[in-house]
Amino acid sequence: MATRTLLRPTGFVDSPFGHDGKVARLAGGLNWFAAVELLTIEGQRRVASELIAVAEVESRLDDQLARQWQALTAARPPLQLGERTVRLDQPQVMGILNVTPDSFSDGGRFSGSHDAAIAGADMTAAGAAIIDVGGESTRPGSSPVWEGDEIDRVVPVIRQLAGGGAAISIDTRKGEVARVAVGAGARLVNDVSALTYDPRLADVTAAAGVPIVLMHHQGDPQTMQDNPRYGDVLVEVYLWLEERIAAAEAAGIARERILVDPGFGFGKSVAHNLELMNGLAIFHSLGCPLVLGASRKRTIGALSNEAPADQRLGGSIALALKAVEQGAHIVRVHDVPETAQALRVWRGLRDQALTPRT
Ligand code: 7PM
């Protein structure tokens, strides 16, 4: 069977000063690394692993690896979301705004679009660059929502928030919902199906010229948590996202407008989620901005004596920090003020390390 090699950056260092040629900058962000794990894969599994110093990387690159190395270390241009520009050289917060009657964390809190719009404005004031408005719960075990209902839920909220300080993302798997949402002012599509649910979503996204988040999942929301299985979760999610990027490009979506997300909790066991978090930086060699959403998810409960969803703030912040330490560009969270504060402190630490001594 044919083999190929994947690159996973590791050996993160505080600062690049005095280490010319020995360290590289991760995906245009605030993190620098000194080593790379070369993963040899056969089919969908790793068969060998070798840790090498960044200084030795050049000598090991064939054409395909050179492309991955370039993708891994290149700056990510800012996201242009309508009139708003979101810089990707520092981590950004995407606030979750569920406008579903059954959403697990906000259940029943939003009686109408007015309350939702206030919550969105609060998130913007607290530091969210993007607000992800969703009208269909994709929680494990949930059933699909009719697109007319989904549109009726999200459109009034998007209209009210579109002129505010944050860009609006539409969290949907459906082309018609995205089309109407973009008409109402949404400037990013967040698709947990990665264009596998509704073939029209790719056309709508391409025609609108808006960026899209392609998220990995295994199985349908209804059954995905029943018995998730992988031979090698990190490698399989990587190859799957690579394939979905190619599919999106083939459908006319420019590569510069594609973001990727490994889909924490979507058809994954606790062990799978933890392995993805530990290896997260591998996804930068796909060359697309990296989004991560672990906020209030079950894995946090599983590691903290089954804490319920509204008592998972500490774990959510721990995972957001773990993500940005590995160069995630956007973290999707419920608790915007608390996460924004954690990221500001993290920024302070990075800025100190990255300021030359005088
Ligand atoms: C129950 C369980 C309800 C999980 C809702 C969820 C992601 C997402 C979701 C993610 C991106 C939630 C999830 N998760 N979009 N949508 N990445 N891009 O916690 O991880 O909101 S739904």
mmCIF file of C-alpha atoms in Angstrom, residues 22-338:
data_model
loop_
_atom_site.group_PDB
_atom_site.id
_atom_site.type_symbol
_atom_site.label_atom_id
_atom_site.label_comp_id
_atom_site.label_asym_id
_atom_site.label_seq_id
_atom_site.Cartn_x
_atom_site.Cartn_y
_atom_site.Cartn_z
ATOM 1 C CA LYS A 22 15.697 26.365 14.575
ATOM 2 C CA VAL A 23 12.103 27.448 15.116
ATOM 3 C CA ALA A 24 9.136 28.221 12.881
ATOM 4 C CA ARG A 25 5.993 30.252 13.318
ATOM 5 C CA LEU A 26 2.765 28.294 13.427
ATOM 6 C CA ALA A 27 0.127 29.314 10.876
ATOM 7 C CA GLY A 28 0.811 33.027 11.187
ATOM 8 C CA GLY A 29 -0.120 33.119 14.860
ATOM 9 C CA LEU A 30 1.563 33.714 18.199
ATOM 10 C CA ASN A 31 3.059 30.244 18.608
ATOM 11 C CA TRP A 32 6.530 29.039 17.611
ATOM 12 C CA PHE A 33 7.680 25.433 17.429
ATOM 13 C CA ALA A 34 11.024 23.678 17.329
ATOM 14 C CA ALA A 35 10.130 20.152 16.276
ATOM 15 C CA VAL A 36 7.929 18.283 13.859
ATOM 16 C CA GLU A 37 6.520 14.801 14.087
ATOM 17 C CA LEU A 38 6.627 13.103 10.698
ATOM 18 C CA LEU A 39 3.734 10.656 10.635
ATOM 19 C CA THR A 40 4.046 7.971 7.994
ATOM 20 C CA ILE A 41 0.593 6.753 7.083
ATOM 21 C CA GLU A 42 -0.562 3.755 5.130
ATOM 22 C CA GLY A 43 -4.169 4.088 4.073
ATOM 23 C CA GLN A 44 -5.869 5.736 7.044
ATOM 24 C CA ARG A 45 -3.461 4.768 9.819
ATOM 25 C CA ARG A 46 -0.044 5.798 10.997
ATOM 26 C CA VAL A 47 2.600 3.129 10.669
ATOM 27 C CA ALA A 48 5.623 5.118 11.802
ATOM 28 C CA SER A 49 6.487 8.315 13.618
ATOM 29 C CA GLU A 50 9.712 10.268 13.696
ATOM 30 C CA LEU A 51 10.475 13.396 15.658
ATOM 31 C CA ILE A 52 12.806 15.806 13.886
ATOM 32 C CA ALA A 53 14.116 19.269 14.633
ATOM 33 C CA VAL A 54 12.790 22.193 12.583
ATOM 34 C CA ALA A 55 16.373 22.852 11.472
ATOM 35 C CA GLU A 56 16.355 19.468 9.735
ATOM 36 C CA VAL A 57 12.964 19.795 8.070
ATOM 37 C CA GLU A 58 14.211 21.347 4.816
ATOM 38 C CA SER A 59 16.421 18.367 4.084
ATOM 39 C CA ARG A 60 13.454 16.004 4.408
ATOM 40 C CA LEU A 61 10.901 17.704 2.191
ATOM 41 C CA ASP A 62 9.691 16.151 -1.033
ATOM 42 C CA ASP A 63 7.193 18.111 -3.159
ATOM 43 C CA GLN A 64 4.134 17.102 -1.192
ATOM 44 C CA LEU A 65 5.794 17.725 2.187
ATOM 45 C CA ALA A 66 7.098 21.072 1.000
ATOM 46 C CA ARG A 67 3.517 22.108 0.255
ATOM 47 C CA GLN A 68 2.371 20.988 3.712
ATOM 48 C CA TRP A 69 5.293 22.780 5.371
ATOM 49 C CA GLN A 70 4.450 25.951 3.486
ATOM 50 C CA ALA A 71 0.783 25.641 4.556
ATOM 51 C CA LEU A 72 1.779 24.979 8.166
ATOM 52 C CA THR A 73 3.968 28.033 8.504
ATOM 53 C CA ALA A 74 2.278 30.583 6.222
ATOM 54 C CA ALA A 75 0.415 33.558 7.637
ATOM 55 C CA ARG A 76 -3.360 33.322 7.372
ATOM 56 C CA PRO A 77 -4.759 36.380 5.608
ATOM 57 C CA PRO A 78 -7.485 38.186 7.545
ATOM 58 C CA LEU A 79 -11.034 36.945 6.984
ATOM 59 C CA GLN A 80 -13.069 39.433 5.033
ATOM 60 C CA LEU A 81 -16.639 39.105 6.287
ATOM 61 C CA GLY A 82 -18.584 41.730 4.380
ATOM 62 C CA GLU A 83 -17.419 45.099 5.666
ATOM 63 C CA ARG A 84 -15.686 43.520 8.655
ATOM 64 C CA THR A 85 -12.139 42.256 8.719
ATOM 65 C CA VAL A 86 -11.253 39.578 11.246
ATOM 66 C CA ARG A 87 -7.517 39.221 11.827
ATOM 67 C CA LEU A 88 -6.210 35.704 12.170
ATOM 68 C CA ASP A 89 -2.767 36.502 13.593
ATOM 69 C CA GLN A 90 -4.321 36.371 17.058
ATOM 70 C CA PRO A 91 -7.063 34.067 18.350
ATOM 71 C CA GLN A 92 -10.651 35.202 17.900
ATOM 72 C CA VAL A 93 -13.848 34.346 19.719
ATOM 73 C CA MET A 94 -16.974 33.151 17.939
ATOM 74 C CA GLY A 95 -19.985 33.420 20.264
ATOM 75 C CA ILE A 96 -22.696 30.766 20.047
ATOM 76 C CA LEU A 97 -26.209 32.094 19.698
ATOM 77 C CA ASN A 98 -28.695 29.241 19.606
ATOM 78 C CA VAL A 99 -32.189 30.224 18.647
ATOM 79 C CA THR A 100 -33.668 26.772 19.077
ATOM 80 C CA PRO A 101 -36.388 25.896 21.578
ATOM 81 C CA ASP A 102 -34.421 22.820 22.711
ATOM 82 C CA SER A 103 -30.831 24.063 22.718
ATOM 83 C CA PHE A 104 -29.015 22.336 25.531
ATOM 84 C CA SER A 105 -27.401 25.342 27.099
ATOM 85 C CA ASP A 106 -29.829 28.149 26.410
ATOM 86 C CA GLY A 107 -32.979 26.039 26.522
ATOM 87 C CA GLY A 108 -36.007 28.239 26.930
ATOM 88 C CA ARG A 109 -34.000 31.343 27.642
ATOM 89 C CA PHE A 110 -34.740 33.070 24.351
ATOM 90 C CA SER A 111 -38.433 33.608 24.064
ATOM 91 C CA GLY A 112 -38.052 35.744 20.986
ATOM 92 C CA SER A 113 -35.675 37.294 18.578
ATOM 93 C CA HIS A 114 -35.434 40.387 20.771
ATOM 94 C CA ASP A 115 -33.791 38.506 23.646
ATOM 95 C CA ALA A 116 -31.490 36.732 21.218
ATOM 96 C CA ALA A 117 -30.420 40.028 19.681
ATOM 97 C CA ILE A 118 -29.638 41.427 23.136
ATOM 98 C CA ALA A 119 -27.557 38.356 23.945
ATOM 99 C CA GLY A 120 -25.725 38.834 20.636
ATOM 100 C CA ALA A 121 -25.015 42.490 21.372
ATOM 101 C CA ASP A 122 -23.695 41.496 24.814
ATOM 102 C CA MET A 123 -21.353 38.967 23.207
ATOM 103 C CA THR A 124 -20.071 41.615 20.822
ATOM 104 C CA ALA A 125 -19.416 44.028 23.686
ATOM 105 C CA ALA A 126 -17.600 41.235 25.541
ATOM 106 C CA GLY A 127 -15.219 40.617 22.658
ATOM 107 C CA ALA A 128 -16.754 38.211 20.153
ATOM 108 C CA ALA A 129 -15.557 38.941 16.610
ATOM 109 C CA ILE A 130 -18.170 36.610 15.147
ATOM 110 C CA ILE A 131 -21.610 35.527 16.321
ATOM 111 C CA ASP A 132 -22.744 32.122 15.157
ATOM 112 C CA VAL A 133 -26.522 32.106 14.858
ATOM 113 C CA GLY A 134 -28.121 28.662 14.678
ATOM 114 C CA GLY A 135 -31.738 27.545 14.427
ATOM 115 C CA GLU A 136 -31.257 23.794 14.205
ATOM 116 C CA SER A 137 -29.872 21.840 17.115
ATOM 117 C CA THR A 138 -27.319 19.300 15.971
ATOM 118 C CA ARG A 139 -26.941 17.874 19.465
ATOM 119 C CA PRO A 140 -26.487 14.118 19.737
ATOM 120 C CA GLY A 141 -29.856 12.401 19.345
ATOM 121 C CA SER A 142 -31.665 15.389 17.846
ATOM 122 C CA SER A 143 -33.862 15.275 14.768
ATOM 123 C CA PRO A 144 -33.733 17.596 11.752
ATOM 124 C CA VAL A 145 -35.726 20.842 11.662
ATOM 125 C CA TRP A 146 -37.869 21.928 8.710
ATOM 126 C CA GLU A 147 -36.022 24.670 6.841
ATOM 127 C CA GLY A 148 -38.970 27.082 7.031
ATOM 128 C CA ASP A 149 -38.879 26.933 10.847
ATOM 129 C CA GLU A 150 -35.115 27.325 10.859
ATOM 130 C CA ILE A 151 -35.365 30.438 8.653
ATOM 131 C CA ASP A 152 -38.128 31.945 10.813
ATOM 132 C CA ARG A 153 -35.955 31.530 13.908
ATOM 133 C CA VAL A 154 -32.664 32.912 12.611
ATOM 134 C CA VAL A 155 -33.580 35.683 10.168
ATOM 135 C CA PRO A 156 -35.023 38.241 12.638
ATOM 136 C CA VAL A 157 -31.987 37.786 14.885
ATOM 137 C CA ILE A 158 -29.512 38.146 12.012
ATOM 138 C CA ARG A 159 -31.287 41.311 10.810
ATOM 139 C CA GLN A 160 -31.001 42.877 14.254
ATOM 140 C CA LEU A 161 -27.352 41.931 14.731
ATOM 141 C CA ALA A 162 -25.996 42.446 11.217
ATOM 142 C CA GLY A 163 -25.273 46.144 11.712
ATOM 143 C CA GLY A 164 -23.481 45.594 15.048
ATOM 144 C CA GLY A 165 -19.809 45.233 15.792
ATOM 145 C CA ALA A 166 -19.475 41.497 15.153
ATOM 146 C CA ALA A 167 -19.766 39.573 11.907
ATOM 147 C CA ILE A 168 -22.651 37.112 11.726
ATOM 148 C CA SER A 169 -22.179 33.469 10.934
ATOM 149 C CA ILE A 170 -25.090 31.227 9.977
ATOM 150 C CA ASP A 171 -24.889 27.801 11.588
ATOM 151 C CA THR A 172 -26.765 25.594 9.153
ATOM 152 C CA ARG A 173 -26.463 22.526 6.971
ATOM 153 C CA LYS A 174 -29.076 23.744 4.491
ATOM 154 C CA GLY A 175 -28.633 25.771 1.318
ATOM 155 C CA GLU A 176 -31.932 27.609 1.497
ATOM 156 C CA VAL A 177 -31.347 28.657 5.107
ATOM 157 C CA ALA A 178 -27.866 29.947 4.212
ATOM 158 C CA ARG A 179 -29.202 31.815 1.176
ATOM 159 C CA VAL A 180 -31.848 33.670 3.182
ATOM 160 C CA ALA A 181 -29.440 34.238 6.092
ATOM 161 C CA VAL A 182 -26.850 35.829 3.802
ATOM 162 C CA GLY A 183 -29.636 38.021 2.418
ATOM 163 C CA ALA A 184 -30.352 39.108 6.000
ATOM 164 C CA GLY A 185 -26.689 39.949 6.661
ATOM 165 C CA ALA A 186 -24.804 36.760 7.574
ATOM 166 C CA ARG A 187 -21.270 36.763 6.142
ATOM 167 C CA LEU A 188 -19.940 33.310 7.099
ATOM 168 C CA VAL A 189 -21.439 29.823 6.850
ATOM 169 C CA ASN A 190 -20.770 27.296 9.620
ATOM 170 C CA ASP A 191 -21.674 23.846 8.312
ATOM 171 C CA VAL A 192 -21.316 20.938 10.749
ATOM 172 C CA SER A 193 -21.915 18.576 7.819
ATOM 173 C CA ALA A 194 -19.017 19.974 5.731
ATOM 174 C CA LEU A 195 -21.218 20.024 2.611
ATOM 175 C CA THR A 196 -22.373 16.413 2.986
ATOM 176 C CA TYR A 197 -25.996 17.145 3.953
ATOM 177 C CA ASP A 198 -27.443 19.454 1.305
ATOM 178 C CA PRO A 199 -25.813 19.624 -2.129
ATOM 179 C CA ARG A 200 -27.268 23.133 -2.654
ATOM 180 C CA LEU A 201 -25.276 24.615 0.227
ATOM 181 C CA ALA A 202 -22.057 24.536 -1.797
ATOM 182 C CA ASP A 203 -23.684 26.444 -4.668
ATOM 183 C CA VAL A 204 -25.230 29.028 -2.349
ATOM 184 C CA THR A 205 -21.913 29.562 -0.570
ATOM 185 C CA ALA A 206 -19.950 29.794 -3.818
ATOM 186 C CA ALA A 207 -22.462 32.225 -5.356
ATOM 187 C CA ALA A 208 -22.543 34.417 -2.232
ATOM 188 C CA GLY A 209 -18.738 34.478 -2.069
ATOM 189 C CA VAL A 210 -18.800 34.041 1.720
ATOM 190 C CA PRO A 211 -16.339 31.864 3.647
ATOM 191 C CA ILE A 212 -17.420 28.510 5.073
ATOM 192 C CA VAL A 213 -16.366 26.385 8.039
ATOM 193 C CA LEU A 214 -16.149 22.696 7.109
ATOM 194 C CA MET A 215 -16.529 20.578 10.248
ATOM 195 C CA HIS A 216 -15.712 16.902 10.614
ATOM 196 C CA HIS A 217 -18.343 14.530 11.947
ATOM 197 C CA GLN A 218 -18.914 10.810 11.878
ATOM 198 C CA GLY A 219 -22.499 9.634 11.302
ATOM 199 C CA ASP A 220 -25.761 11.563 11.736
ATOM 200 C CA PRO A 221 -26.552 13.712 14.772
ATOM 201 C CA GLN A 222 -29.213 11.165 15.725
ATOM 202 C CA THR A 223 -26.838 8.248 16.091
ATOM 203 C CA MET A 224 -23.302 9.652 15.996
ATOM 204 C CA GLN A 225 -22.565 9.153 19.699
ATOM 205 C CA ASP A 226 -23.818 5.538 19.803
ATOM 206 C CA ASN A 227 -20.529 3.861 19.022
ATOM 207 C CA PRO A 228 -17.961 6.138 17.372
ATOM 208 C CA ARG A 229 -15.077 4.156 15.856
ATOM 209 C CA TYR A 230 -11.762 5.096 14.283
ATOM 210 C CA GLY A 231 -8.605 3.207 13.483
ATOM 211 C CA ASP A 232 -6.592 6.414 13.977
ATOM 212 C CA VAL A 233 -8.784 9.397 14.777
ATOM 213 C CA LEU A 234 -6.216 12.151 14.123
ATOM 214 C CA VAL A 235 -5.245 10.753 10.723
ATOM 215 C CA GLU A 236 -8.810 9.933 9.668
ATOM 216 C CA VAL A 237 -10.149 13.384 10.560
ATOM 217 C CA TYR A 238 -7.194 15.002 8.759
ATOM 218 C CA LEU A 239 -7.732 13.009 5.549
ATOM 219 C CA TRP A 240 -11.493 13.537 5.683
ATOM 220 C CA LEU A 241 -11.088 17.317 5.989
ATOM 221 C CA GLU A 242 -8.571 17.277 3.140
ATOM 222 C CA GLU A 243 -11.161 15.500 1.002
ATOM 223 C CA ARG A 244 -13.926 17.964 1.981
ATOM 224 C CA ILE A 245 -11.684 20.950 1.128
ATOM 225 C CA ALA A 246 -11.183 19.417 -2.318
ATOM 226 C CA ALA A 247 -14.947 18.884 -2.681
ATOM 227 C CA ALA A 248 -15.677 22.488 -1.679
ATOM 228 C CA GLU A 249 -13.099 23.777 -4.156
ATOM 229 C CA ALA A 250 -14.578 21.585 -6.894
ATOM 230 C CA ALA A 251 -17.959 23.178 -6.144
ATOM 231 C CA GLY A 252 -16.499 26.631 -6.778
ATOM 232 C CA ILE A 253 -15.614 27.782 -3.251
ATOM 233 C CA ALA A 254 -12.204 29.451 -3.294
ATOM 234 C CA ARG A 255 -9.641 27.861 -0.989
ATOM 235 C CA GLU A 256 -9.036 31.230 0.700
ATOM 236 C CA ARG A 257 -12.634 31.077 1.859
ATOM 237 C CA ILE A 258 -12.452 27.664 3.535
ATOM 238 C CA LEU A 259 -11.970 27.133 7.283
ATOM 239 C CA VAL A 260 -11.671 23.719 8.916
ATOM 240 C CA ASP A 261 -12.805 22.271 12.246
ATOM 241 C CA PRO A 262 -12.136 18.736 13.587
ATOM 242 C CA GLY A 263 -15.627 18.597 15.124
ATOM 243 C CA PHE A 264 -15.034 18.000 18.822
ATOM 244 C CA GLY A 265 -17.832 15.732 20.098
ATOM 245 C CA PHE A 266 -19.325 14.931 16.705
ATOM 246 C CA GLY A 267 -19.187 11.165 16.532
ATOM 247 C CA LYS A 268 -16.254 10.924 18.948
ATOM 248 C CA SER A 269 -15.649 9.260 22.290
ATOM 249 C CA VAL A 270 -13.947 11.055 25.156
ATOM 250 C CA ALA A 271 -10.665 9.393 24.168
ATOM 251 C CA HIS A 272 -11.095 10.484 20.530
ATOM 252 C CA ASN A 273 -11.743 14.096 21.570
ATOM 253 C CA LEU A 274 -8.693 14.155 23.831
ATOM 254 C CA GLU A 275 -6.473 12.691 21.122
ATOM 255 C CA LEU A 276 -7.688 15.351 18.684
ATOM 256 C CA MET A 277 -6.963 18.122 21.180
ATOM 257 C CA ASN A 278 -3.466 16.826 21.874
ATOM 258 C CA GLY A 279 -2.684 16.561 18.170
ATOM 259 C CA LEU A 280 -4.657 19.607 17.032
ATOM 260 C CA ALA A 281 -1.747 21.446 15.427
ATOM 261 C CA ILE A 282 -1.561 18.807 12.686
ATOM 262 C CA PHE A 283 -4.569 20.423 10.997
ATOM 263 C CA HIS A 284 -2.591 23.561 10.118
ATOM 264 C CA SER A 285 -0.862 21.702 7.306
ATOM 265 C CA LEU A 286 -4.241 21.727 5.531
ATOM 266 C CA GLY A 287 -3.482 25.430 5.030
ATOM 267 C CA CYS A 288 -6.870 26.734 6.179
ATOM 268 C CA PRO A 289 -7.758 28.732 9.289
ATOM 269 C CA LEU A 290 -8.586 26.382 12.161
ATOM 270 C CA VAL A 291 -11.808 26.613 14.186
ATOM 271 C CA LEU A 292 -12.448 24.660 17.376
ATOM 272 C CA GLY A 293 -15.629 24.269 19.412
ATOM 273 C CA ALA A 294 -15.414 22.339 22.677
ATOM 274 C CA SER A 295 -17.515 24.680 24.798
ATOM 275 C CA ARG A 296 -19.678 22.920 27.429
ATOM 276 C CA LYS A 297 -19.385 19.594 25.644
ATOM 277 C CA ARG A 298 -19.905 16.156 27.186
ATOM 278 C CA THR A 299 -16.211 15.287 27.373
ATOM 279 C CA ILE A 300 -15.840 18.038 29.991
ATOM 280 C CA GLY A 301 -18.615 16.456 32.018
ATOM 281 C CA ALA A 302 -17.003 13.045 31.612
ATOM 282 C CA LEU A 303 -13.753 14.393 33.101
ATOM 283 C CA SER A 304 -15.432 16.297 35.933
ATOM 284 C CA ASN A 305 -17.737 13.940 37.742
ATOM 285 C CA GLU A 306 -20.549 14.410 35.177
ATOM 286 C CA ALA A 307 -20.889 18.153 35.714
ATOM 287 C CA PRO A 308 -23.998 19.329 33.814
ATOM 288 C CA ALA A 309 -23.691 21.635 30.777
ATOM 289 C CA ASP A 310 -24.156 24.842 32.774
ATOM 290 C CA GLN A 311 -21.275 23.875 35.079
ATOM 291 C CA ARG A 312 -18.582 23.286 32.490
ATOM 292 C CA LEU A 313 -17.052 26.752 32.254
ATOM 293 C CA GLY A 314 -13.668 25.813 33.719
ATOM 294 C CA GLY A 315 -13.287 22.858 31.371
ATOM 295 C CA SER A 316 -14.465 24.925 28.406
ATOM 296 C CA ILE A 317 -11.787 27.526 29.083
ATOM 297 C CA ALA A 318 -9.125 24.857 29.580
ATOM 298 C CA LEU A 319 -9.967 23.458 26.138
ATOM 299 C CA ALA A 320 -10.111 26.907 24.502
ATOM 300 C CA LEU A 321 -6.604 27.610 25.840
ATOM 301 C CA LYS A 322 -5.381 24.192 24.712
ATOM 302 C CA ALA A 323 -6.708 25.039 21.241
ATOM 303 C CA VAL A 324 -5.051 28.462 20.975
ATOM 304 C CA GLU A 325 -1.773 27.072 22.337
ATOM 305 C CA GLN A 326 -1.808 24.935 19.202
ATOM 306 C CA GLY A 327 -2.625 27.807 16.944
ATOM 307 C CA ALA A 328 -6.412 27.553 16.589
ATOM 308 C CA HIS A 329 -7.538 30.785 14.938
ATOM 309 C CA ILE A 330 -11.140 30.836 16.156
ATOM 310 C CA VAL A 331 -12.738 29.286 19.235
ATOM 311 C CA ARG A 332 -16.503 28.798 19.194
ATOM 312 C CA VAL A 333 -17.866 29.296 22.718
ATOM 313 C CA HIS A 334 -20.984 29.934 24.795
ATOM 314 C CA ASP A 335 -19.265 31.942 27.547
ATOM 315 C CA VAL A 336 -17.866 34.896 25.651
ATOM 316 C CA PRO A 337 -16.799 37.287 28.462
ATOM 317 C CA GLU A 338 -15.001 34.567 30.397
#
